[in-house]
Coordinates of C-alpha atoms and ligand atoms in Angstrom, one line a residue:
M21 CA 22.7 21.7 11.6
P22 CA 20.2 18.9 11.9
R23 CA 21.6 15.4 12.5
H24 CA 19.5 13.8 9.8
P25 CA 21.0 15.0 6.4
L26 CA 17.6 15.2 4.8
A27 CA 16.4 17.6 7.5
A28 CA 18.6 20.4 6.1
P29 CA 15.7 22.5 4.7
L30 CA 14.5 22.7 8.3
S31 CA 17.7 24.3 9.5
G32 CA 17.0 27.3 11.7
Q33 CA 13.4 26.2 12.3
W34 CA 13.9 22.9 14.0
D35 CA 15.8 21.9 17.0
E36 CA 16.5 18.3 16.6
Q37 CA 17.8 17.5 20.0
S38 CA 14.6 18.6 21.6
A39 CA 12.2 17.9 18.7
T40 CA 10.9 21.5 18.8
I41 CA 10.0 23.7 15.9
R42 CA 10.6 27.4 16.5
G43 CA 10.5 26.6 20.3
I44 CA 7.3 24.6 20.0
A45 CA 7.6 21.0 21.1
V46 CA 6.2 18.5 18.7
E47 CA 4.9 16.6 21.7
K48 CA 2.9 19.6 22.7
L49 CA 1.3 19.8 19.3
A50 CA 0.6 16.0 19.4
S51 CA -1.1 16.3 22.8
A52 CA -3.0 19.4 21.8
Y53 CA -4.3 18.3 18.4
G54 CA -4.1 14.5 18.7
T55 CA -2.1 12.1 16.6
P56 CA -1.5 11.4 13.8
L57 CA -1.0 14.9 12.5
Y58 CA 0.7 16.8 9.8
I59 CA 2.8 19.8 10.7
Y60 CA 3.8 22.3 8.1
I61 CA 6.4 25.0 8.6
A62 CA 5.4 28.2 6.7
D63 CA 8.9 29.6 6.7
V64 CA 10.3 26.5 5.0
M65 CA 7.7 26.9 2.2
V66 CA 8.5 30.6 1.9
N67 CA 12.2 29.8 1.8
Q68 CA 11.8 27.2 -0.9
F69 CA 9.8 29.7 -3.0
E70 CA 12.2 32.5 -2.5
M71 CA 15.2 30.3 -3.3
L72 CA 13.6 29.2 -6.6
K73 CA 12.6 32.8 -7.5
R74 CA 16.2 33.9 -7.0
A75 CA 17.6 31.0 -9.0
L76 CA 15.1 31.5 -11.9
P77 CA 14.3 35.2 -12.2
D78 CA 13.1 34.6 -15.8
L79 CA 10.4 32.2 -14.8
D80 CA 6.9 32.9 -13.4
I81 CA 6.2 30.3 -10.6
Y82 CA 2.8 28.7 -10.5
Y83 CA 2.2 26.5 -7.5
S84 CA 0.9 23.0 -8.5
I85 CA -1.9 22.7 -6.1
K86 CA -2.1 18.9 -6.3
A87 CA 1.1 18.7 -4.1
N88 CA -0.8 20.1 -1.1
P89 CA -4.2 21.6 -1.7
H90 CA -4.7 23.0 1.8
P91 CA -6.0 26.6 1.4
A92 CA -3.5 27.9 3.9
V93 CA -0.6 26.5 1.8
I94 CA -2.1 27.8 -1.5
E95 CA -2.6 31.2 0.2
L96 CA 1.0 31.3 1.4
F97 CA 2.4 31.0 -2.2
L98 CA -0.2 33.3 -3.7
K99 CA 0.9 36.0 -1.2
R100 CA 4.5 35.7 -2.6
G101 CA 3.3 36.2 -6.1
A102 CA 2.8 32.7 -7.3
G103 CA 0.1 31.7 -9.8
C104 CA -1.7 28.3 -9.6
E105 CA -1.7 25.2 -11.7
I106 CA -4.9 23.2 -11.1
A107 CA -6.0 19.8 -12.3
S108 CA -9.7 19.7 -11.5
G109 CA -12.7 21.9 -11.0
G110 CA -12.3 21.3 -7.3
E111 CA -8.7 22.6 -7.3
Y112 CA -10.0 25.6 -9.3
A113 CA -12.5 26.4 -6.5
L114 CA -9.8 26.0 -3.9
A115 CA -7.4 28.3 -5.7
R116 CA -10.0 31.0 -6.2
S117 CA -11.2 30.8 -2.6
A118 CA -7.6 31.1 -1.5
G119 CA -7.4 34.3 -3.5
A120 CA -6.0 33.4 -6.9
R121 CA -7.0 35.7 -9.7
P122 CA -8.4 34.0 -12.8
E123 CA -5.6 35.3 -15.0
R124 CA -3.1 33.6 -12.7
V125 CA -4.6 30.1 -13.0
V126 CA -3.8 27.4 -15.6
F127 CA -5.6 24.1 -15.9
A128 CA -3.8 20.9 -17.0
G129 CA -4.8 17.2 -16.7
P130 CA -5.5 14.4 -19.1
G131 CA -9.2 14.0 -18.3
K132 CA -11.2 17.2 -17.9
S133 CA -15.0 16.9 -17.9
R134 CA -17.3 19.2 -19.7
E135 CA -18.8 20.3 -16.4
E136 CA -15.3 21.3 -15.1
L137 CA -14.4 23.1 -18.3
E138 CA -17.7 25.0 -18.3
F139 CA -17.1 25.9 -14.7
V140 CA -13.6 27.3 -15.1
I141 CA -14.4 29.1 -18.4
H142 CA -17.5 30.7 -16.9
N143 CA -15.6 31.9 -13.9
G144 CA -12.5 32.9 -15.8
I145 CA -9.1 31.2 -16.4
S146 CA -5.9 32.3 -18.0
E147 CA -5.2 29.1 -20.0
I148 CA -6.5 25.6 -20.5
H149 CA -3.9 23.0 -21.4
A150 CA -5.5 20.9 -24.0
E151 CA -4.5 17.2 -24.1
S152 CA -6.8 15.5 -26.6
Y153 CA -8.9 16.2 -29.7
E154 CA -12.0 15.3 -27.8
E155 CA -11.1 18.0 -25.2
L156 CA -10.6 20.5 -28.0
E157 CA -14.0 19.7 -29.4
V158 CA -15.7 20.2 -26.0
L159 CA -13.8 23.4 -25.5
E160 CA -14.9 24.6 -29.0
S161 CA -18.5 23.7 -28.2
I162 CA -18.4 25.5 -24.8
S163 CA -16.8 28.6 -26.3
R164 CA -19.5 28.7 -29.0
E165 CA -22.3 28.2 -26.4
L166 CA -20.9 31.0 -24.1
N167 CA -19.7 33.1 -27.0
V168 CA -16.3 33.6 -25.5
A169 CA -12.8 33.2 -26.6
V170 CA -10.8 30.6 -24.7
N171 CA -7.0 30.6 -24.4
I172 CA -5.5 27.2 -25.1
A173 CA -2.0 25.9 -24.5
I174 CA -1.2 22.7 -26.3
R175 CA 0.3 20.2 -23.9
V176 CA 3.0 18.2 -25.8
N177 CA 4.5 14.9 -24.9
P178 CA 8.0 15.4 -26.1
S179 CA 9.7 12.7 -28.3
R180 CA 12.4 12.4 -25.6
A181 CA 12.6 13.1 -21.9
S182 CA 15.0 12.0 -19.2
G183 CA 15.1 11.3 -15.5
G184 CA 12.6 11.1 -12.6
L185 CA 9.1 9.7 -13.0
S186 CA 8.7 10.7 -16.6
M187 CA 5.5 12.0 -18.0
G188 CA 6.8 12.3 -21.5
G189 CA 9.3 10.8 -24.0
H190 CA 7.4 7.5 -24.2
A191 CA 3.8 6.3 -24.4
T192 CA 1.8 8.2 -21.8
V193 CA -1.6 9.7 -21.6
F194 CA -0.3 13.2 -21.1
G195 CA -0.8 15.7 -23.9
F196 CA -0.4 15.3 -27.7
E197 CA 2.7 13.6 -29.1
E198 CA 5.3 16.0 -30.4
E199 CA 5.0 14.4 -33.8
S200 CA 1.4 15.4 -34.1
L201 CA 2.0 19.1 -33.5
P202 CA 1.3 20.1 -37.1
K203 CA -2.1 18.3 -37.0
V204 CA -3.1 19.9 -33.7
V205 CA -2.1 23.3 -35.0
N206 CA -4.1 22.6 -38.2
W207 CA -7.2 21.7 -36.0
L208 CA -6.9 24.9 -34.0
S209 CA -6.5 27.0 -37.1
T210 CA -10.1 26.1 -38.1
S211 CA -11.5 27.3 -34.7
K212 CA -13.0 30.7 -34.3
R213 CA -12.9 31.0 -30.6
L214 CA -10.1 28.9 -29.3
V215 CA -6.9 31.0 -29.2
L216 CA -3.6 29.3 -29.4
H217 CA -1.9 31.0 -26.5
G218 CA 0.7 28.7 -25.2
L219 CA 2.7 25.5 -25.0
H220 CA 3.0 23.2 -22.1
V221 CA 5.8 20.5 -21.9
Y222 CA 6.1 18.7 -18.6
S223 CA 8.5 15.8 -18.8
G224 CA 8.7 14.2 -15.4
T225 CA 8.6 14.6 -11.6
Q226 CA 11.2 14.2 -8.8
I227 CA 14.2 15.3 -10.9
L228 CA 17.3 15.8 -8.8
D229 CA 19.8 16.3 -11.5
A230 CA 20.2 19.9 -12.7
A231 CA 21.5 18.7 -16.1
V232 CA 18.4 16.6 -16.7
L233 CA 16.1 19.4 -15.8
L234 CA 17.9 21.8 -18.0
D235 CA 17.9 19.3 -20.8
N236 CA 14.1 18.9 -20.5
W237 CA 13.7 22.7 -20.6
R238 CA 16.0 22.8 -23.7
C239 CA 13.8 20.2 -25.3
A240 CA 10.6 22.3 -24.5
L241 CA 12.2 25.4 -26.1
Q242 CA 13.0 23.4 -29.3
I243 CA 9.3 22.3 -29.4
A244 CA 8.3 26.0 -28.9
K245 CA 10.4 27.0 -31.8
Q246 CA 8.7 24.3 -34.0
L247 CA 5.4 25.6 -32.8
V248 CA 6.0 29.3 -33.6
T249 CA 7.3 28.3 -37.0
L250 CA 4.1 26.4 -37.6
I251 CA 1.8 29.2 -36.5
D252 CA 3.9 32.0 -37.8
K253 CA 3.2 34.2 -34.9
P254 CA 4.5 34.8 -31.3
L255 CA 3.6 32.5 -28.4
S256 CA 2.3 34.1 -25.2
T257 CA 3.3 31.4 -22.7
L258 CA 5.7 28.5 -22.5
D259 CA 5.1 26.3 -19.4
F260 CA 8.0 24.0 -18.5
G261 CA 5.9 22.0 -16.0
G262 CA 7.0 21.0 -12.5
G263 CA 9.3 18.2 -11.6
L264 CA 11.9 19.8 -9.3
G265 CA 12.8 17.0 -6.9
I266 CA 13.7 16.8 -3.2
P267 CA 15.8 14.2 -1.6
Y268 CA 14.0 11.4 0.3
F269 CA 16.8 8.9 0.8
S270 CA 20.2 9.2 2.4
Q271 CA 22.1 8.8 -0.9
E272 CA 20.0 11.5 -2.6
R273 CA 21.2 15.1 -2.8
E274 CA 19.3 18.3 -3.0
L275 CA 18.9 19.9 -6.5
D276 CA 21.9 22.1 -7.2
L277 CA 20.1 25.4 -7.6
Q278 CA 23.3 27.2 -8.6
S279 CA 23.8 25.0 -11.6
I280 CA 20.2 25.4 -12.5
K281 CA 20.5 29.2 -12.2
D282 CA 23.6 29.3 -14.4
G283 CA 22.3 26.9 -17.0
A284 CA 18.8 28.5 -17.1
A285 CA 20.2 32.0 -17.5
K286 CA 22.1 31.0 -20.6
L287 CA 19.3 28.8 -21.9
F288 CA 16.7 31.5 -21.7
R289 CA 19.0 34.3 -22.9
D290 CA 19.7 32.4 -26.0
A291 CA 16.0 31.5 -26.6
R292 CA 14.7 35.0 -26.3
Y293 CA 14.5 36.1 -29.9
G294 CA 12.0 36.2 -32.7
A295 CA 8.6 34.8 -31.8
L296 CA 9.7 33.8 -28.3
A297 CA 11.2 37.3 -27.5
Q298 CA 8.1 38.3 -25.4
C299 CA 6.9 34.9 -24.4
R300 CA 6.2 34.4 -20.7
F301 CA 8.1 31.4 -19.3
L302 CA 6.6 29.6 -16.4
I303 CA 7.1 26.6 -14.2
E304 CA 4.6 24.8 -12.0
P305 CA 6.4 23.0 -9.2
G306 CA 4.6 21.3 -6.3
R307 CA 6.9 19.0 -4.5
F308 CA 9.9 21.3 -4.3
L309 CA 7.8 24.1 -2.8
A310 CA 5.8 22.2 -0.2
G311 CA 7.6 18.9 0.4
P312 CA 10.5 19.9 2.7
A313 CA 8.1 21.9 5.0
G314 CA 6.0 19.0 6.2
I315 CA 6.4 16.4 9.0
Y316 CA 3.9 13.6 9.5
V317 CA 3.7 12.7 13.2
A318 CA 2.2 9.5 14.6
R319 CA 2.3 7.8 17.9
V320 CA 3.6 4.3 18.6
L321 CA 0.9 1.9 19.7
S322 CA 3.0 -1.2 20.1
V323 CA 6.5 -2.6 19.4
K324 CA 6.5 -6.3 18.7
T325 CA 8.9 -8.8 17.4
C326 CA 8.2 -11.6 14.9
R327 CA 10.7 -14.0 13.5
G328 CA 13.6 -11.7 14.2
S329 CA 12.1 -8.5 12.9
T330 CA 10.9 -5.7 15.2
F331 CA 7.7 -4.0 14.1
V332 CA 6.8 -0.5 15.4
V333 CA 3.0 -0.1 15.0
L334 CA 1.8 3.5 14.6
D335 CA -1.6 5.0 14.9
G336 CA -1.5 6.2 11.3
G337 CA -0.1 4.8 8.1
M338 CA -0.6 4.7 4.4
N339 CA -4.2 5.8 4.9
H340 CA -2.6 9.3 5.6
H341 CA 0.7 9.0 3.9
L342 CA 0.5 6.6 0.9
A343 CA 3.7 8.0 -0.6
A344 CA 5.8 7.1 2.4
S345 CA 4.5 3.5 2.1
G346 CA 6.0 3.4 -1.4
N347 CA 2.7 2.7 -3.0
L348 CA 2.3 5.9 -4.9
G349 CA 4.6 5.4 -7.8
Q350 CA 7.9 4.1 -8.9
V351 CA 10.1 7.0 -7.8
V352 CA 9.7 7.0 -4.0
R353 CA 10.0 3.3 -3.0
R354 CA 12.6 3.3 -0.3
D355 CA 12.2 4.6 3.2
Y356 CA 11.5 8.3 3.8
P357 CA 13.5 9.9 6.6
I358 CA 11.9 8.6 9.8
L359 CA 12.8 9.8 13.3
N360 CA 11.9 8.8 16.9
L361 CA 10.9 12.2 18.0
S362 CA 10.6 11.2 21.6
R363 CA 14.3 10.2 21.9
M364 CA 16.1 12.6 19.6
N365 CA 19.0 13.0 22.1
L366 CA 19.9 9.3 21.8
A367 CA 21.9 7.5 19.1
D368 CA 20.2 5.0 16.8
E369 CA 20.2 1.6 18.4
I370 CA 17.7 -0.7 16.7
E371 CA 16.6 -1.5 13.1
V372 CA 12.8 -1.7 12.9
V373 CA 10.0 -2.0 10.4
V374 CA 7.6 0.9 10.8
V375 CA 4.0 0.0 10.0
G376 CA 0.6 1.7 10.2
P377 CA -2.6 0.3 11.8
L378 CA -4.2 -1.0 8.6
C379 CA -4.9 -4.7 8.0
T380 CA -2.6 -5.1 5.0
P381 CA 1.1 -5.8 4.7
I382 CA 1.4 -2.9 2.3
D383 CA 0.8 -0.5 5.2
T384 CA 4.5 -0.3 5.8
L385 CA 6.0 3.2 6.2
G386 CA 9.7 2.1 6.7
R387 CA 11.4 -1.2 6.0
K388 CA 14.9 -0.8 7.5
V389 CA 14.7 2.1 9.8
C390 CA 17.4 2.7 12.5
L391 CA 16.0 4.5 15.5
P392 CA 16.7 5.0 19.2
Q393 CA 14.5 2.3 20.8
P394 CA 10.8 3.3 20.4
T395 CA 8.2 2.2 23.0
A396 CA 4.4 2.5 23.1
G397 CA 3.6 6.2 23.4
S398 CA 6.8 7.4 21.5
L399 CA 6.2 9.9 18.7
V400 CA 7.6 9.0 15.2
G401 CA 8.1 11.7 12.6
I402 CA 8.4 11.4 8.8
L403 CA 10.2 14.2 7.2
Q404 CA 9.8 15.6 3.6
S405 CA 6.0 15.1 4.0
G406 CA 4.6 18.5 3.0
A407 CA 3.8 17.4 -0.6
Y408 CA 1.8 14.4 -1.9
G409 CA 1.0 13.4 1.7
L410 CA -2.6 13.5 2.8
T411 CA -3.8 14.5 -0.6
T412 CA -2.7 11.3 -2.3
S413 CA -3.8 8.9 0.5
P414 CA -6.7 6.5 0.8
I415 CA -8.0 8.2 3.9
N416 CA -11.3 6.2 4.1
F417 CA -9.6 2.8 4.2
L418 CA -10.5 1.3 7.6
T419 CA -12.4 4.5 8.6
H420 CA -9.7 6.1 10.8
P421 CA -10.0 9.8 11.6
T422 CA -8.4 12.1 9.1
P423 CA -5.3 13.6 10.8
A424 CA -5.1 17.2 12.0
E425 CA -3.1 19.7 10.0
V426 CA -1.1 22.4 11.8
M427 CA 0.8 25.3 10.3
I428 CA 3.6 26.9 12.2
S429 CA 4.2 30.5 11.2
D430 CA 5.8 33.4 13.0
G431 CA 6.6 31.0 15.9
K432 CA 2.9 30.3 16.5
H433 CA 1.0 27.1 15.7
N434 CA -2.4 27.3 14.0
L435 CA -4.7 24.4 13.6
I436 CA -5.6 24.6 9.9
R437 CA -7.7 21.4 9.8
A438 CA -9.0 19.7 12.9
R439 CA -8.7 15.9 13.2
G440 CA -11.8 14.1 11.8
K441 CA -14.2 12.2 13.9
T442 CA -15.3 8.7 13.0
F443 CA -17.1 7.5 16.2
Ligands
LIG516 C1 0.7 19.0 -15.0 C2 1.5 18.9 -13.8 N1 2.2 20.1 -13.4 C3 2.9 20.1 -12.3 C4 3.0 19.0 -11.5 C5 3.8 19.1 -10.2 O1 4.9 18.3 -10.3 P1 6.0 18.3 -9.1 O2 5.4 18.2 -7.8 O3 6.9 17.2 -9.5 O4 6.7 19.6 -9.2 C6 2.4 17.8 -11.8 C7 2.5 16.6 -11.0 O5 2.1 15.5 -11.3 C8 1.6 17.8 -13.0 O6 1.0 16.7 -13.4

């Protein structure tokens, strides 16, 4: 069992005493590929996917590419039967080149350009999640121009939502307000080529409480019932969004999948009648699937003290891992799990501030981190970094090289993106 409680998903893959993954020393990867680097463990991603599938057999899982858009990651979930949720034309291209079939791709996002919409419609897509009247008008115009029918899901911002970083339940840019559902339905009823195919209700990310998640799904089902009453016909899909959280801080606990399994089984059993009897239910998680499988590894450049604080300066920081610096959003503001990978066999002995190399005080990755004494050359690892890592980070700031990305699968390491070169 890993010593760090948040390393639990790495059990069986990761020997903490020696900082090796499936027998491969992290130091060996750092020397071979350079630091900083991201390491992803394929088996951990597969395990997260399989666990979710077992807990939620009624749900079709679509991987939310924004969490980690590396083609090797997308491919891994596609091979297990996942669909893809994309949020841009670029993500569509990534999904398709990783092998996604058009009928297994849905497109959500509050600002889609005409160019992107034309691109995905031309190349085929299962469903576009409409989020504004302007978008509906553009979709109508494209469908007329290309003379094709386009499947639409209405994205609804529910009148209530609880927990995590909420995307609904209050004033947000995402989707149509629940209260305006009749007006949207009315708008769509005048369209000849836009087909009302589904409903999308995504209430918030990083939810760790099973009851909150189930409550949000219950709320989505109620909206779906309103919608089928309004349209007086069955709905093909109901997308409950993503939002399944993972623990980042010592006081956080993993989602209780057993409670979700029990609660969801009853919820979906009760909901499957009338116009929802044949409806396909889907979720689009990102963080839960990819997050626990990633470690960001950087090397210590210096250790210095200033007015009683000890600063550990790494060769990478928020330019590669904005989320760990706490600058990505309100949810993840405390310290990620941070380890001194070079001295794993020793007990914690010093409280330090872990910073990156950028010329800004916000480039702080850990504020009160207890580690075995690091020295210049030590390797530091940040766990839970497989989702919203590199993809959300300002990689051009200060023109450092982009980090290498390495995937460990079947006990072998594969360089899936080489370190960038800036000079
Ligand atoms: C529309 C949509 N679906 C899915 C996700 C994935 O969310 P998570 O990583 O919390 O599962 C997001 C994240 O922002 C999103 O905006």
